[in-house]
XYZ file of C-alpha atoms in Angstrom:
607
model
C -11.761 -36.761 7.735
C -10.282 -34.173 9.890
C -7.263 -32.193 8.727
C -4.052 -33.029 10.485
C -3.379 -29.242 12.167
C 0.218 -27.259 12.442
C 0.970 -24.937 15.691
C 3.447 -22.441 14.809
C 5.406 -20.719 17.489
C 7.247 -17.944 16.032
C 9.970 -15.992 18.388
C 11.998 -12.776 17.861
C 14.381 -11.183 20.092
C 15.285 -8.054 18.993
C 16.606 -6.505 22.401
C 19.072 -8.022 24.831
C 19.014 -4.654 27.417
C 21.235 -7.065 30.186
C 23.734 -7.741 28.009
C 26.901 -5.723 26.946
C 28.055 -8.467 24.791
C 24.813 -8.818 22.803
C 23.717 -5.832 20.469
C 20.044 -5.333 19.677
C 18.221 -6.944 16.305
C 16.250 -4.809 14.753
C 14.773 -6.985 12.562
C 14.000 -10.150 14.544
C 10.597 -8.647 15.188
C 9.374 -8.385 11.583
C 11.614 -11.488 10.682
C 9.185 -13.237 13.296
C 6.084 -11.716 12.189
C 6.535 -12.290 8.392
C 7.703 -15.918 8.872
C 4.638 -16.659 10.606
C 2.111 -15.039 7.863
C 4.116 -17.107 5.582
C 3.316 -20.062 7.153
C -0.434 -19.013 8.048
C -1.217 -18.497 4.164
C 0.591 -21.473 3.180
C -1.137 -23.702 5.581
C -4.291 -22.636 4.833
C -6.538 -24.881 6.507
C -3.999 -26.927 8.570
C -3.158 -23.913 10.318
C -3.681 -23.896 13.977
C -5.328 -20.340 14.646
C -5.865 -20.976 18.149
C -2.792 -22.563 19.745
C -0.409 -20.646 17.219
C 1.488 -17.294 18.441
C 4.260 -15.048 17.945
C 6.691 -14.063 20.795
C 8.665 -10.634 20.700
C 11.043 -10.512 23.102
C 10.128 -13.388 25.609
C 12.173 -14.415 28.170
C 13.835 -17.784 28.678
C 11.090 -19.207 31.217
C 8.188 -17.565 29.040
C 9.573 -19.306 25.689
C 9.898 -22.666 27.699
C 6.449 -22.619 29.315
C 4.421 -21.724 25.930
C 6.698 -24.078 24.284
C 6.280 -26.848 26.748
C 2.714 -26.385 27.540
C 2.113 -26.361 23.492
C 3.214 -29.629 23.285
C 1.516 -31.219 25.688
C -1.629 -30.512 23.754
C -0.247 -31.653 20.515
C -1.917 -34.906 19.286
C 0.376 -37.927 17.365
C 0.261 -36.536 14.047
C 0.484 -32.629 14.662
C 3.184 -30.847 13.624
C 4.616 -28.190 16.201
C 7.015 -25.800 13.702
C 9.041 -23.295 16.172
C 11.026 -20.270 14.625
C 13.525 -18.218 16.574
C 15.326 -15.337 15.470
C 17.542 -13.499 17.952
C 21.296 -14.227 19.434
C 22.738 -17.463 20.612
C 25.991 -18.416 22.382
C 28.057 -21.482 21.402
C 30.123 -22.800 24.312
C 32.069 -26.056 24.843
C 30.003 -27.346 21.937
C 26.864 -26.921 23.545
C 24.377 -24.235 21.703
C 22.000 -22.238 23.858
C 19.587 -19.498 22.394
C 19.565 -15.429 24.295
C 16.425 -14.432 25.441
C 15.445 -10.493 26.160
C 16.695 -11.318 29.903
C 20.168 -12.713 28.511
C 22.822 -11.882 30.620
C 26.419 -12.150 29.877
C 26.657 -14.781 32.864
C 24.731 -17.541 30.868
C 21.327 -16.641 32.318
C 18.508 -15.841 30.089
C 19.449 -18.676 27.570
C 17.699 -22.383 26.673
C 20.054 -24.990 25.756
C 19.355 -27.433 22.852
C 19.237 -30.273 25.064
C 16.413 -27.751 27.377
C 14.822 -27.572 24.070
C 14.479 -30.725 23.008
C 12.720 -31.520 26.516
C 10.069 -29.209 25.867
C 9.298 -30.617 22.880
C 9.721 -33.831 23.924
C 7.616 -36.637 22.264
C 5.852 -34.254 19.648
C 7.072 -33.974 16.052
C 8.436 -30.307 15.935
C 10.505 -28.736 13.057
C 13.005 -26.405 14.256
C 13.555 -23.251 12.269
C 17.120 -21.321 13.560
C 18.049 -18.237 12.367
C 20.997 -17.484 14.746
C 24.793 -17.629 14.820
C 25.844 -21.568 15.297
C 22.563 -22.644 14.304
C 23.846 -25.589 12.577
C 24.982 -27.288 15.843
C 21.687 -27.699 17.334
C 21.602 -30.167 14.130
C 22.274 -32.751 16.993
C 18.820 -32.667 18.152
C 17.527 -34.733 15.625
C 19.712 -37.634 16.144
C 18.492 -40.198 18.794
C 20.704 -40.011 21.844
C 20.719 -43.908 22.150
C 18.825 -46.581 20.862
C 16.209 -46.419 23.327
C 15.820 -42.833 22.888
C 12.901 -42.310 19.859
C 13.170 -38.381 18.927
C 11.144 -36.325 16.656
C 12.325 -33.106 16.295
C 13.956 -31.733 13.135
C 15.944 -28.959 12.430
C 16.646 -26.150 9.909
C 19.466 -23.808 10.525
C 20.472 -20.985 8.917
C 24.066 -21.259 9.228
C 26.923 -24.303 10.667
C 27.888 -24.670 13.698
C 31.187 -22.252 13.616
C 29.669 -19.740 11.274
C 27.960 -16.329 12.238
C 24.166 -15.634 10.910
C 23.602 -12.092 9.456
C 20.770 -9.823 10.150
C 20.735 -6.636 8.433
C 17.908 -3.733 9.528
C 15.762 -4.392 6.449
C 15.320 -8.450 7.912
C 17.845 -11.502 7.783
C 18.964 -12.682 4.030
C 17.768 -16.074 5.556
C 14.365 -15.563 6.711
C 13.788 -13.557 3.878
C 14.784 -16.053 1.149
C 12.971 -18.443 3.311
C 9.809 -16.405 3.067
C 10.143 -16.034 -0.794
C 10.558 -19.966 -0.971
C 7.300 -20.654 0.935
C 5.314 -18.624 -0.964
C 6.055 -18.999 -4.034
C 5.290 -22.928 -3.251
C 1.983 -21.469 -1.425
C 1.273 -19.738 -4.685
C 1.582 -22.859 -6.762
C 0.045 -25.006 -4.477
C 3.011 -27.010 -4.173
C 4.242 -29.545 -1.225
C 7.121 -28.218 0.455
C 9.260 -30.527 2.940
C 12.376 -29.208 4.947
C 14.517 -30.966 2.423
C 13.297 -29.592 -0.341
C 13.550 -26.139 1.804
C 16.877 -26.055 2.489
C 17.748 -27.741 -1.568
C 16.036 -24.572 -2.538
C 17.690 -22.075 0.036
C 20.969 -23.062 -1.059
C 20.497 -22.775 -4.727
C 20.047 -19.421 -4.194
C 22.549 -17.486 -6.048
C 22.299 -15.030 -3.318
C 22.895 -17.196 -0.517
C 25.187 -15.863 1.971
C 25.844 -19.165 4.195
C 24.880 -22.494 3.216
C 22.031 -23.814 5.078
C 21.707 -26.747 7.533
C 19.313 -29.228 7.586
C 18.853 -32.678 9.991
C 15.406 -34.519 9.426
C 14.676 -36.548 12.646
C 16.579 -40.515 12.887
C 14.236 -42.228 11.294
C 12.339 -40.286 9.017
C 12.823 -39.173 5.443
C 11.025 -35.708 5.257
C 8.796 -33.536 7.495
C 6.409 -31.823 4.913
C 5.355 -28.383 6.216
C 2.986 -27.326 3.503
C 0.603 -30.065 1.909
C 0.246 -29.907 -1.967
C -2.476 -28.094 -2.285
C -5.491 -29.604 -4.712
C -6.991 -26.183 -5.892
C -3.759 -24.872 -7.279
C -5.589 -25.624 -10.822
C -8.836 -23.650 -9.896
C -6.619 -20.632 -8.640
C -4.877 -20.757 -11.870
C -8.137 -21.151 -14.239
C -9.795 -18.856 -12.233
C -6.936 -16.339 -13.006
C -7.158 -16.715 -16.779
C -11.243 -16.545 -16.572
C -10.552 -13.252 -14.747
C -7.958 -12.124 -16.958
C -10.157 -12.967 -19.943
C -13.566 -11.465 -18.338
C -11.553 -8.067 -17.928
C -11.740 -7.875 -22.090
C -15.217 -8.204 -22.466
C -17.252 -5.981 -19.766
C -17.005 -2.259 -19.331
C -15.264 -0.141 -16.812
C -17.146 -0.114 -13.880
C -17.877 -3.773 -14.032
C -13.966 -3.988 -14.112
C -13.759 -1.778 -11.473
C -15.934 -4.005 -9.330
C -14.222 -6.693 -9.799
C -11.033 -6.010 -9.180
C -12.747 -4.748 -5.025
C -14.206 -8.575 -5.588
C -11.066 -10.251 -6.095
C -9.510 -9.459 -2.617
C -12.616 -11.712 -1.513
C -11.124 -14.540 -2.773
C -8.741 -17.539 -1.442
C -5.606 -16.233 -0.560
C -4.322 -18.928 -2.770
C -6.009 -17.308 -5.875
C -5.116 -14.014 -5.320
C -1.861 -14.614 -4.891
C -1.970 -15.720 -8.484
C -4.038 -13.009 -9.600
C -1.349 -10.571 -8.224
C 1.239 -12.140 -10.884
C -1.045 -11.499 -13.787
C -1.374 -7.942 -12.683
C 1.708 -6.913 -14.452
C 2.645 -9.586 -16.915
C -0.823 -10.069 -18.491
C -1.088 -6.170 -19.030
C -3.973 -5.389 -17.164
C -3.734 -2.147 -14.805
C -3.108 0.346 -17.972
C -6.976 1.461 -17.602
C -8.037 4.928 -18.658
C -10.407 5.112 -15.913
C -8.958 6.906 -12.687
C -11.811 4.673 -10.482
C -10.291 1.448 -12.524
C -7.310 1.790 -11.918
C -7.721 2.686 -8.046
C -9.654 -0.228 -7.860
C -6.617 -2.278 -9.280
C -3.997 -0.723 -6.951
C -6.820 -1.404 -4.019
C -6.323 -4.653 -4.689
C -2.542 -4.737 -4.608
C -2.918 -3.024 -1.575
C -5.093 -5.596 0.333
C -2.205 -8.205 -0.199
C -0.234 -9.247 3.441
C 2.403 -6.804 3.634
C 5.211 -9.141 3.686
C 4.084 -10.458 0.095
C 7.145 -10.534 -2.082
C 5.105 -11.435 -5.221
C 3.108 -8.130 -4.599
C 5.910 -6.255 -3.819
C 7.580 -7.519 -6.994
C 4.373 -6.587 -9.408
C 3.797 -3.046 -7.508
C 7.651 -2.015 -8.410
C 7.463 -3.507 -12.207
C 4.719 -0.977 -12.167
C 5.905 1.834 -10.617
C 9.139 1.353 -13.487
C 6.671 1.202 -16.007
C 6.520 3.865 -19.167
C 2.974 3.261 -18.960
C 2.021 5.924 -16.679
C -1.457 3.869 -15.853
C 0.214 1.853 -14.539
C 2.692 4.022 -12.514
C -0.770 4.688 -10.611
C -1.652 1.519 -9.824
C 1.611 0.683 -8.909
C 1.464 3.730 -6.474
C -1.570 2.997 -4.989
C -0.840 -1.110 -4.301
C 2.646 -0.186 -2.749
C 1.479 2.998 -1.044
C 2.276 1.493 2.957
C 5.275 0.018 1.832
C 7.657 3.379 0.795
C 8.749 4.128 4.518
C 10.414 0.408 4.784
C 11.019 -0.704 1.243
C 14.064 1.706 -0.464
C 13.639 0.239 -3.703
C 10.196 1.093 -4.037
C 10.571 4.528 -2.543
C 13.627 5.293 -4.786
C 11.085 4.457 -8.381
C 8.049 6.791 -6.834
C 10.569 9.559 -5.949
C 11.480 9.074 -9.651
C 8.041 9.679 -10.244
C 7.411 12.334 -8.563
C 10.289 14.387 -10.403
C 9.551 12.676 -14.137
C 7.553 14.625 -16.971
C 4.380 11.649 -15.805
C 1.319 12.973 -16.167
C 0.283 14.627 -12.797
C -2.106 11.942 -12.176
C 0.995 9.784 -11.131
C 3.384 12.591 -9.987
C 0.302 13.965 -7.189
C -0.342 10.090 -6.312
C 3.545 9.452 -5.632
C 3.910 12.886 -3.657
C 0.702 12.085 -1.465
C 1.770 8.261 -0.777
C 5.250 9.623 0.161
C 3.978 11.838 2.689
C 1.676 9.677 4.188
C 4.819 7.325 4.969
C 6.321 10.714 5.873
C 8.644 10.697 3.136
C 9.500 14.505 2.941
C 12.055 14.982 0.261
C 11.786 18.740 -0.389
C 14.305 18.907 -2.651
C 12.557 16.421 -5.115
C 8.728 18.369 -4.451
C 10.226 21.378 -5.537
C 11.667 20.033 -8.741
C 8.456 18.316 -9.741
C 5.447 19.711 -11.735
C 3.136 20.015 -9.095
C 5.613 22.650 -8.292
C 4.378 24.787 -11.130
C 0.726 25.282 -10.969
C -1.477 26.666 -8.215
C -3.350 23.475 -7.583
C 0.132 21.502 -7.528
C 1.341 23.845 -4.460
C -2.054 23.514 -2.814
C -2.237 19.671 -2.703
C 1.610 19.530 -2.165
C 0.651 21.695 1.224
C -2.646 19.841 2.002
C -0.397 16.652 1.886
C 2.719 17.640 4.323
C -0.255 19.328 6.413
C -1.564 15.953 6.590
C 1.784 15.013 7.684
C 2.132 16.761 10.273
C 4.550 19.558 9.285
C 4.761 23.037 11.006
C 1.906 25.548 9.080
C 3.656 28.490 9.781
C 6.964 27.113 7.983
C 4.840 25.637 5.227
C 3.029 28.798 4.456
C 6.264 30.500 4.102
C 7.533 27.754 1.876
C 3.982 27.328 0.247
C 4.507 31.200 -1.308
C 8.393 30.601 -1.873
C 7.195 27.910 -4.639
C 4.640 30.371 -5.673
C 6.851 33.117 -6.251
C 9.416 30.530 -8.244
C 6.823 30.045 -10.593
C 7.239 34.120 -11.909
C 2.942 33.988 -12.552
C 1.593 36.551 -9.904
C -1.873 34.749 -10.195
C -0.431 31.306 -8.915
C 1.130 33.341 -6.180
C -2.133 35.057 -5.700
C -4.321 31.849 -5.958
C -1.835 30.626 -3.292
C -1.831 33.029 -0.471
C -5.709 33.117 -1.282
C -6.005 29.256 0.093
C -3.571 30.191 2.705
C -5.969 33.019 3.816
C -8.805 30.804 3.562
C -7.592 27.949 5.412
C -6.529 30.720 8.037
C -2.743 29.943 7.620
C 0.163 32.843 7.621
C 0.252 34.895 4.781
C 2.752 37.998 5.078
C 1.098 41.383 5.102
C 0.773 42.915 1.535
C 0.687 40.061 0.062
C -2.097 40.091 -2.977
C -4.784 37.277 -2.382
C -8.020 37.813 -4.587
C -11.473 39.007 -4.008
C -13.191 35.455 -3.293
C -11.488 35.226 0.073
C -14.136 37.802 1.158
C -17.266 36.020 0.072
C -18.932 34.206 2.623
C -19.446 31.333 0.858
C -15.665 30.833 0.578
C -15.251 31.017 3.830
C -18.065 28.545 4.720
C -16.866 26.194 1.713
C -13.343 26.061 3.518
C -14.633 25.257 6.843
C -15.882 21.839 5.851
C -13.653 18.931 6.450
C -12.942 17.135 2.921
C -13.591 12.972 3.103
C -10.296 12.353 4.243
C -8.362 9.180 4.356
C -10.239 5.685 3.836
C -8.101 3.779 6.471
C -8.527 0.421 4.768
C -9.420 -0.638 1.267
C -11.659 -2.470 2.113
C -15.317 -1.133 1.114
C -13.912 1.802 -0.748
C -16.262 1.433 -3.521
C -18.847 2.127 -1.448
C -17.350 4.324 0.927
C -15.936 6.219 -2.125
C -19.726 6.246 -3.512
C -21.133 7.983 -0.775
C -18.355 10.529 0.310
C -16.441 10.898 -3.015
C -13.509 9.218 -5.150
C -10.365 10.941 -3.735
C -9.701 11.544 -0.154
C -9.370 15.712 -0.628
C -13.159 15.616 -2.391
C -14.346 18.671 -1.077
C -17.810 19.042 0.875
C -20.256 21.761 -0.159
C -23.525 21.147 1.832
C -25.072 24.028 -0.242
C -28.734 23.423 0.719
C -27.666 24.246 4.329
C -25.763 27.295 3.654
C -28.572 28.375 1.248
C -31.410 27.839 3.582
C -30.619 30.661 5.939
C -29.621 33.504 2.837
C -31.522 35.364 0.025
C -31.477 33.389 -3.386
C -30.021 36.356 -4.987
C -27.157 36.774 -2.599
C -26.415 32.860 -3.085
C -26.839 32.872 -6.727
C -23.908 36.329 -6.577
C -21.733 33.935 -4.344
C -21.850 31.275 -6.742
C -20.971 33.369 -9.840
C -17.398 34.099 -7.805
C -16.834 30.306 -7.024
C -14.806 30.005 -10.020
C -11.969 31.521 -8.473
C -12.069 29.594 -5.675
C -8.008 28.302 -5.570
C -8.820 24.798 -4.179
C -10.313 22.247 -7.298
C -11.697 19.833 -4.841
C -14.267 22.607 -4.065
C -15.073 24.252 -7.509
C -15.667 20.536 -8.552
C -17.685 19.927 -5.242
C -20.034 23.341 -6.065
C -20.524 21.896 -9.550
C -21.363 18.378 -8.301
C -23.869 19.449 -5.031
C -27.318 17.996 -6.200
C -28.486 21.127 -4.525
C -26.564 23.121 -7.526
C -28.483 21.292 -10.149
C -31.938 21.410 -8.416
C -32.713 25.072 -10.375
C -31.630 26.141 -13.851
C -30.500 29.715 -12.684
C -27.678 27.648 -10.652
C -26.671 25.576 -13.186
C -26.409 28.435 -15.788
C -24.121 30.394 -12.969
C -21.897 28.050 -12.078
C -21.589 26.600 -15.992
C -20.308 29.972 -17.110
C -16.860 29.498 -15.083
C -17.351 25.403 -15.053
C -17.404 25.292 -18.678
C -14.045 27.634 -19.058
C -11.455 25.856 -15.946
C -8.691 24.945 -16.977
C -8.902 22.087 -14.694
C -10.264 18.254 -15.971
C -11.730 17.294 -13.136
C -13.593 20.482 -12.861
C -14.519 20.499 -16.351
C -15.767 17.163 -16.078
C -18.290 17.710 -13.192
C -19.103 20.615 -15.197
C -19.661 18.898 -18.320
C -21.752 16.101 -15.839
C -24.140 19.174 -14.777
C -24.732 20.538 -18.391
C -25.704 16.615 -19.511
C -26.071 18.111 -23.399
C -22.584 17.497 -24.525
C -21.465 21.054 -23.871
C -17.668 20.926 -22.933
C -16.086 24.471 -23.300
C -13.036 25.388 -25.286
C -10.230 23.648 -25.209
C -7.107 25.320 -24.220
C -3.520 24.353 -23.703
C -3.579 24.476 -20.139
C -6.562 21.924 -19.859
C -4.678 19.011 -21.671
C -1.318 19.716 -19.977
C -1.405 16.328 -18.940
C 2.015 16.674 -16.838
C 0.709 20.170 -14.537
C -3.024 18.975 -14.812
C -4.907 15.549 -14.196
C -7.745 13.732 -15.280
C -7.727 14.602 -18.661
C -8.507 10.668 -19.532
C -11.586 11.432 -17.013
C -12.965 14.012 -18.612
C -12.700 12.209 -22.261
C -14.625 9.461 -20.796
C -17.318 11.298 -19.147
C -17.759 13.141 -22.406
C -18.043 9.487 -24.536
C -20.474 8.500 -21.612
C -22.578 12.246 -22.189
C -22.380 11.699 -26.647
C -20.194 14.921 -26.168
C -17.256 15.986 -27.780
C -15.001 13.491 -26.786
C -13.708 13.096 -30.684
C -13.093 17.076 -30.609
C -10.970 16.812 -28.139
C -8.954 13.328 -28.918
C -8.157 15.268 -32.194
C -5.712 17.475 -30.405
C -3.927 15.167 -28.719
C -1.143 13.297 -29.257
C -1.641 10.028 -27.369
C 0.926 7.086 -27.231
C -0.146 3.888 -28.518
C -0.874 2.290 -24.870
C -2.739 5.359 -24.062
C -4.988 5.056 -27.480
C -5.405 1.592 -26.346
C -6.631 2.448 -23.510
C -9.203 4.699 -24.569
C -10.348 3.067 -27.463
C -11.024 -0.287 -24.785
C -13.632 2.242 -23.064
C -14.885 3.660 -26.304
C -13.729 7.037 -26.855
């Protein structure tokens, strides 16, 4: 049997420019688009792809000619739902919506009774988020006795009452969007009725809600209960449950798997990520893989919105990351969620959440100076470098950043961060004031060549980032060494010198990318060279591509400054790769002092 289909026409009029009496809506644009990926998900299958659209800013003969045209090809038992969000103009009881080519005269506007003809003889649901909404309520009342109509409406506020839109999005749209998915997630029906019952509960309703079902009917049932609601929720718990009993990569490939499924049953998935305890993994590449999927969700999705912020508040500071990474589009237009990772960002967190929170910010450019300098990336050499690789990224002026780049430096009162610091600045052929110190490896060649090659860069989509990641490396600064090249055209024992002096390169992305070049391990006079500074960074993620090269266990001495969790990150990392290489893992667990979440964590993976 073929599936009865819905057409959605969704409008929003954010700008009236002919109008003095009519100030712009910011909002009614993403109002319009979130509605409609509301109803798209909820749908599911009775969504019309084809014949459904959005409208920004139409004007009064484009709305009625897509809305009039629309119906015409609407068959008995289709549903036509039309939203509009924008201005409208009440006048001797007669309601008429403002298009973008409103004019204070009464041009630019569509009547009710205009509307109705459009939709004439097609079951429609109205959706009004305007001021006097309520009083195109009328339409659904049969104009005589000979006079069938079909058209029902939902309006956001009565006829003599004002509708508010605020720049984040209207309170009524908004609810309405939380009500419709949370029935999408649950598979259950959801009729107008029920709608606006559920709208007006709402403890933070701002105007009741008015609803008028067409003379004659009972209900108009926009989403259809949906009969896999039990396999989305079984498949949840089997998911949930798997997670226990495999090992971290296979965790870490399924979580990229999940965003392959329904949209109904990740939807669910997304409330377990949080509540059932799941994202605290050890594993860096886990728990990427986790906020990847958060990430993937529509952007609009309150549910994932909900979990990534519950995260980002968490004491578990695993879950801070994943948290991060799942709301990491979402800081430049959500305040909340901005406020907990600038929270981050200054906290004692490890520095694997603190560098995630001040890169995410950025990228949403999020500059809040004031917070970067009180953080602890602010006190280490490789803090200052990533916090200038990221406002780089941004976009900010070098010359100014250099300047402030050092300033940091010099706060720290440790001439070799300040050193290590103008040395990258030299190196990346930024400002660095004359007689300022850099060291000695900003002469070698290789330096120089090292620096010249672009790192991976940003994955623009999570979507095949375990492979991607795979083949270019697992953080978007990964540095590129292409030793064999540089080698090819240079005396061994000139290359072999060179290497010996990487270990003061300043940037870690490219001491770990010397250690990891399968060039590097291709000769044992290379791996011996660049073991003897590998072995001794103070850096985890160097240490563990070092401790990857050696492959017997070796691991180096332990110092202070490599399990300074909050200055220095991947400590977890490094602890697993030395479980995975029978090395001194237990050595080095003895010296820390690990919370009871964080020994979970570890133990789960085996150390």
């Amino acid at each position: 049997m073929k599936q009865t289909k819905t057409v959605v026409v969704s409008i929003g009029v954010s700008e009236y420019a002919g109008s003095r009496q009519l100030e712009d809506i910011p909002c009614a644009h993403q109002d319009a688009h979130n509605l409609h990926k509301s109803l798209r998900l909820g749908l599911g299958e009775a969504y019309d792809m084809w014949r459904s659209v959005t409208m920004l800013d139409p004007s009064a003969n484009e709305a009625l000619a897509v809305l009039t045209s629309t119906s015409r090809g609407l068959r008995d038992e289709e549903l036509l739902v039309v939203y509009f969000s924008g201005h409208a103009r009440l006048r001797r009881s007669v309601l008429s919506l403002a298009f973008s080519d409103a004019l204070d005269d009464g041009r630019g506007h569509l009547s009710i009774s205009e509307l109705a003809r459009s939709c004439a003889e097609v079951r429609a649901s109205l959706i009004l988020d305007c001021c006097h909404s309520g009083a195109a309520a009328s339409m659904a009342n049969r104009p005589d006795i000979l006079s069938p109509t079909a058209i029902s409406v939902l309006a956001s506020s009565a006829a003599f009452s004002t509708a508010v839109h605020l720049p984040e999005g209207s309170p009524f749209t908004t609810d309405l969007i939380k009500v419709l998915e949370d029935a999408s997630v649950i598979g259950a029906e959801l009729s107008l009725v029920t709608l606006a019952k559920e709208l007006n509960s709402g403890k933070g309703a701002l105007e009741k809600c008015v609803v008028n079902i067409a003379e004659g009917d009972e209900d108009v049932v926009l989403l259809q209960e949906q009969r896999d609601a039990v396999g989305a929720r079984e498949t949840a718990d089997r998911f949930v449950s798997r997670l226990e009993s495999v090992d971290r990569a296979a965790r870490e490939l399924m979580w990229y798997s999940a965003a392959e499924l329904p949209r109904a049953y990740q939807s669910v998935l997304v409330g377990e990520v949080f509540s059932a305890g799941i994202a605290g993994e050890a594993s860096w590449l886990t728990r990427r893989a986790v906020g990847s999927f958060l990430d993937r969700q529509p952007g609009h999705s309150r549910i994932r919105n909900e979990v990534a912020g519950d995260l980002i508040n968490s004491e578990n500071w695993m879950e801070v990351c994943a948290g991060l990474i799942g709301a990491r589009r979402l800081f430049a237009t959500d305040a909340d969620l901005r406020t907990a990772a600038l929270n981050v960002l200054v906290s004692r967190a490890p520095a694997n959440a603190t560098w995630l929170a001040s890169m995410y910010l950025t990228d949403c450019r999020e500059f809040d100076f004031d917070s970067t300098e009180r953080s602890q990336l602010a006190k280490t050499s490789w803090g200052i470098t990533e916090i200038l690789e990221h406002f780089r990224a941004a976009g900010k002026d070098r010359e100014w950043l250099s300047h402030w780049a050092l300033d940091l430096a010099t706060a720290t009162r440790d001439d070799s961060v300040l050193a290590e610091v103008a040395t990258h600045l030299r190196l990346n052929g930024l400002f660095v004031p004359a007689g300022t110190d850099v060291t000695q490896v900003a002469e070698e060649p290789l330096s120089t060549y090292l620096y010249s090659l672009a790192p991976r860069g940003k994955l623009v989509s999570s979507s095949g980032k375990w492979l991607l990641s795979s083949l270019f490396g697992n953080w978007r600064r990964d540095g590129r060494s292409n030793l064999r090249t540089y080698a090819a055209s240079r005396r061994p024992s000139a290359v072999l010198k060179s290497l010996e002096r990487m270990g003061a390169l300043p940037a870690v992305a490219l001491r770990t990318a010397v250690l990891s070049d399968p060039w590097t391990a291709e000769h044992p006079d290379r791996v011996e060279t660049v073991l003897s500074w590998g072995l001794v960074d103070e850096y985890p993620w160097v240490r563990q591509a070092a401790v990857e090269l050696a492959s017997d266990g070796r691991i180096g001495p332990i110092t202070e400054q490599l399990i300074d969790m909050a200055r220095r990150p991947g400590l977890f990392d490094l602890l697993l790769t030395l479980k995975d290489r029978d090395g001194g893992a237990g050595s080095l667990l003895e010296l820390l002092e690990l919370t009871p979440v964080e020994r979970a964590a570890l133990t789960r993976d085996g150390c």
